[in-house]
Structure formats: C-alpha cells, structure tokens
PDB file of C-alpha atoms in Angstrom:
ATOM      1  CA  MET L   1      43.967  28.142 -32.745  1.00 90.00           C
ATOM      2  CA  PRO L   2      47.347  27.171 -34.378  1.00 96.00           C
ATOM      3  CA  LEU L   3      50.394  27.223 -32.014  1.00 97.00           C
ATOM      4  CA  VAL L   4      53.827  26.910 -33.445  1.00 98.00           C
ATOM      5  CA  GLN L   5      56.745  26.459 -31.110  1.00 98.00           C
ATOM      6  CA  ILE L   6      60.375  27.113 -32.305  1.00 98.00           C
ATOM      7  CA  LYS L   7      63.453  26.328 -30.189  1.00 96.00           C
ATOM      8  CA  GLY L   8      66.832  27.832 -30.926  1.00 94.00           C
ATOM      9  CA  ILE L   9      70.112  28.439 -29.416  1.00 95.00           C
ATOM     10  CA  SER L  10      70.121  31.555 -27.214  1.00 95.00           C
ATOM     11  CA  GLY L  11      72.157  34.426 -28.694  1.00 94.00           C
ATOM     12  CA  TYR L  12      72.069  33.200 -32.263  1.00 94.00           C
ATOM     13  CA  LEU L  13      69.104  35.089 -33.772  1.00 95.00           C
ATOM     14  CA  SER L  14      68.601  38.793 -33.208  1.00 96.00           C
ATOM     15  CA  LEU L  15      65.226  40.290 -32.169  1.00 97.00           C
ATOM     16  CA  GLU L  16      64.711  41.464 -35.756  1.00 98.00           C
ATOM     17  CA  GLN L  17      65.348  37.896 -37.099  1.00 97.00           C
ATOM     18  CA  LYS L  18      62.968  36.415 -34.563  1.00 98.00           C
ATOM     19  CA  GLN L  19      60.252  38.922 -35.483  1.00 98.00           C
ATOM     20  CA  ALA L  20      60.793  38.040 -39.256  1.00 98.00           C
ATOM     21  CA  ILE L  21      60.370  34.332 -38.413  1.00 98.00           C
ATOM     22  CA  ILE L  22      57.229  34.997 -36.470  1.00 98.00           C
ATOM     23  CA  SER L  23      55.736  36.991 -39.444  1.00 98.00           C
ATOM     24  CA  LYS L  24      56.814  34.458 -42.017  1.00 98.00           C
ATOM     25  CA  VAL L  25      55.579  31.420 -40.011  1.00 98.00           C
ATOM     26  CA  THR L  26      52.244  33.142 -39.414  1.00 98.00           C
ATOM     27  CA  ASP L  27      51.943  33.845 -43.156  1.00 98.00           C
ATOM     28  CA  ALA L  28      52.654  30.173 -43.893  1.00 98.00           C
ATOM     29  CA  ILE L  29      50.072  28.893 -41.443  1.00 97.00           C
ATOM     30  CA  VAL L  30      47.397  31.326 -42.815  1.00 98.00           C
ATOM     31  CA  SER L  31      48.143  30.312 -46.330  1.00 98.00           C
ATOM     32  CA  VAL L  32      47.095  26.868 -45.470  1.00 97.00           C
ATOM     33  CA  GLU L  33      44.480  27.343 -42.850  1.00 96.00           C
ATOM     34  CA  GLY L  34      42.948  30.623 -43.983  1.00 97.00           C
ATOM     35  CA  GLU L  35      43.193  34.324 -43.336  1.00 97.00           C
ATOM     36  CA  GLY L  36      40.544  34.186 -40.561  1.00 96.00           C
ATOM     37  CA  LEU L  37      42.909  32.415 -38.265  1.00 96.00           C
ATOM     38  CA  ARG L  38      45.639  35.057 -38.432  1.00 97.00           C
ATOM     39  CA  PRO L  39      44.407  36.827 -35.179  1.00 97.00           C
ATOM     40  CA  VAL L  40      44.645  33.548 -33.332  1.00 97.00           C
ATOM     41  CA  THR L  41      47.899  32.119 -34.748  1.00 98.00           C
ATOM     42  CA  TRP L  42      50.501  31.969 -31.956  1.00 98.00           C
ATOM     43  CA  VAL L  43      54.157  31.680 -32.756  1.00 98.00           C
ATOM     44  CA  LEU L  44      56.472  31.142 -29.832  1.00 98.00           C
ATOM     45  CA  ILE L  45      60.268  31.246 -30.050  1.00 98.00           C
ATOM     46  CA  GLU L  46      62.099  29.759 -27.120  1.00 97.00           C
ATOM     47  CA  ASP L  47      65.729  30.197 -26.475  1.00 97.00           C
ATOM     48  CA  VAL L  48      67.788  27.256 -25.207  1.00 97.00           C
ATOM     49  CA  ALA L  49      71.142  28.126 -23.471  1.00 96.00           C
ATOM     50  CA  SER L  50      74.177  27.543 -25.592  1.00 95.00           C
ATOM     51  CA  GLY L  51      75.684  24.122 -24.794  1.00 95.00           C
ATOM     52  CA  GLU L  52      72.381  22.805 -23.383  1.00 95.00           C
ATOM     53  CA  TRP L  53      71.168  21.404 -26.727  1.00 90.00           C
ATOM     54  CA  GLY L  54      72.774  18.373 -28.404  1.00 93.00           C
ATOM     55  CA  VAL L  55      72.851  16.841 -31.845  1.00 91.00           C
ATOM     56  CA  GLY L  56      74.467  13.510 -32.515  1.00 93.00           C
ATOM     57  CA  GLY L  57      75.595  13.242 -28.978  1.00 94.00           C
ATOM     58  CA  GLN L  58      77.396  16.599 -29.100  1.00 92.00           C
ATOM     59  CA  PRO L  59      76.461  19.835 -27.413  1.00 94.00           C
ATOM     60  CA  VAL L  60      75.634  22.686 -29.899  1.00 92.00           C
ATOM     61  CA  THR L  61      76.881  26.179 -29.022  1.00 94.00           C
ATOM     62  CA  THR L  62      76.235  29.713 -30.396  1.00 94.00           C
ATOM     63  CA  ASP L  63      79.718  29.795 -31.755  1.00 92.00           C
ATOM     64  CA  ALA L  64      79.360  26.501 -33.451  1.00 90.00           C
ATOM     65  CA  LEU L  65      76.141  27.686 -35.167  1.00 90.00           C
ATOM     66  CA  ARG L  66      77.814  30.822 -36.355  1.00 91.00           C
ATOM     67  CA  SER L  67      80.688  28.854 -37.761  1.00 90.00           C
ATOM     68  CA  MET L  68      78.166  26.550 -39.639  1.00 87.00           C
ATOM     69  CA  SER L  69      76.279  29.516 -41.015  1.00 89.00           C
ATOM     70  CA  ARG L  70      79.502  30.796 -42.540  1.00 90.00           C
ATOM     71  CA  GLY L  71      79.945  27.425 -44.273  1.00 87.00           C
ATOM     72  CA  ASN L  72      82.548  25.998 -41.834  1.00 79.00           C
ATOM     73  CA  PRO L  73      81.993  22.526 -40.567  1.00 68.00           C
TER      74      PRO L  73
END
C-alpha cells in the first residue's frame, strides 16, 4: 500500500489545489506501480504553521512563499 506524505506551509494552498495534488500524485504512483493499487494509494497533505518551517536557517512564511511564487526573491 503506497503512502505519500507531503508537507507544506499552512494557508498557502487552497483545498482545490490540495485535491489536485492528491489526484496527480495518485496518478503518478499508479503509472509506476499499476492501476490495481489505486484503491490503496494514500496521499496525505500535512500543513505546517507559517514560520515553523525553515530553509537555510531562515523561517519560511506563507507570505514569503506567495512572494516567491510571483517571482520575487
């Protein structure tokens, strides 16, 4: 039974975006492991509070991610 865990900053992705990720990740797993595993492929998206995740020694916030997604450093 495949289990994929994805962590992200809380408040960044909408419910619709999370559902799209779940669908596409499931499709990717099934494309490798076979269609018979679709019913038992789990995808778990966990939210981490803004500022409680760090990269390169610096906390990452929801606002910082939104700025990065717009192409701002």
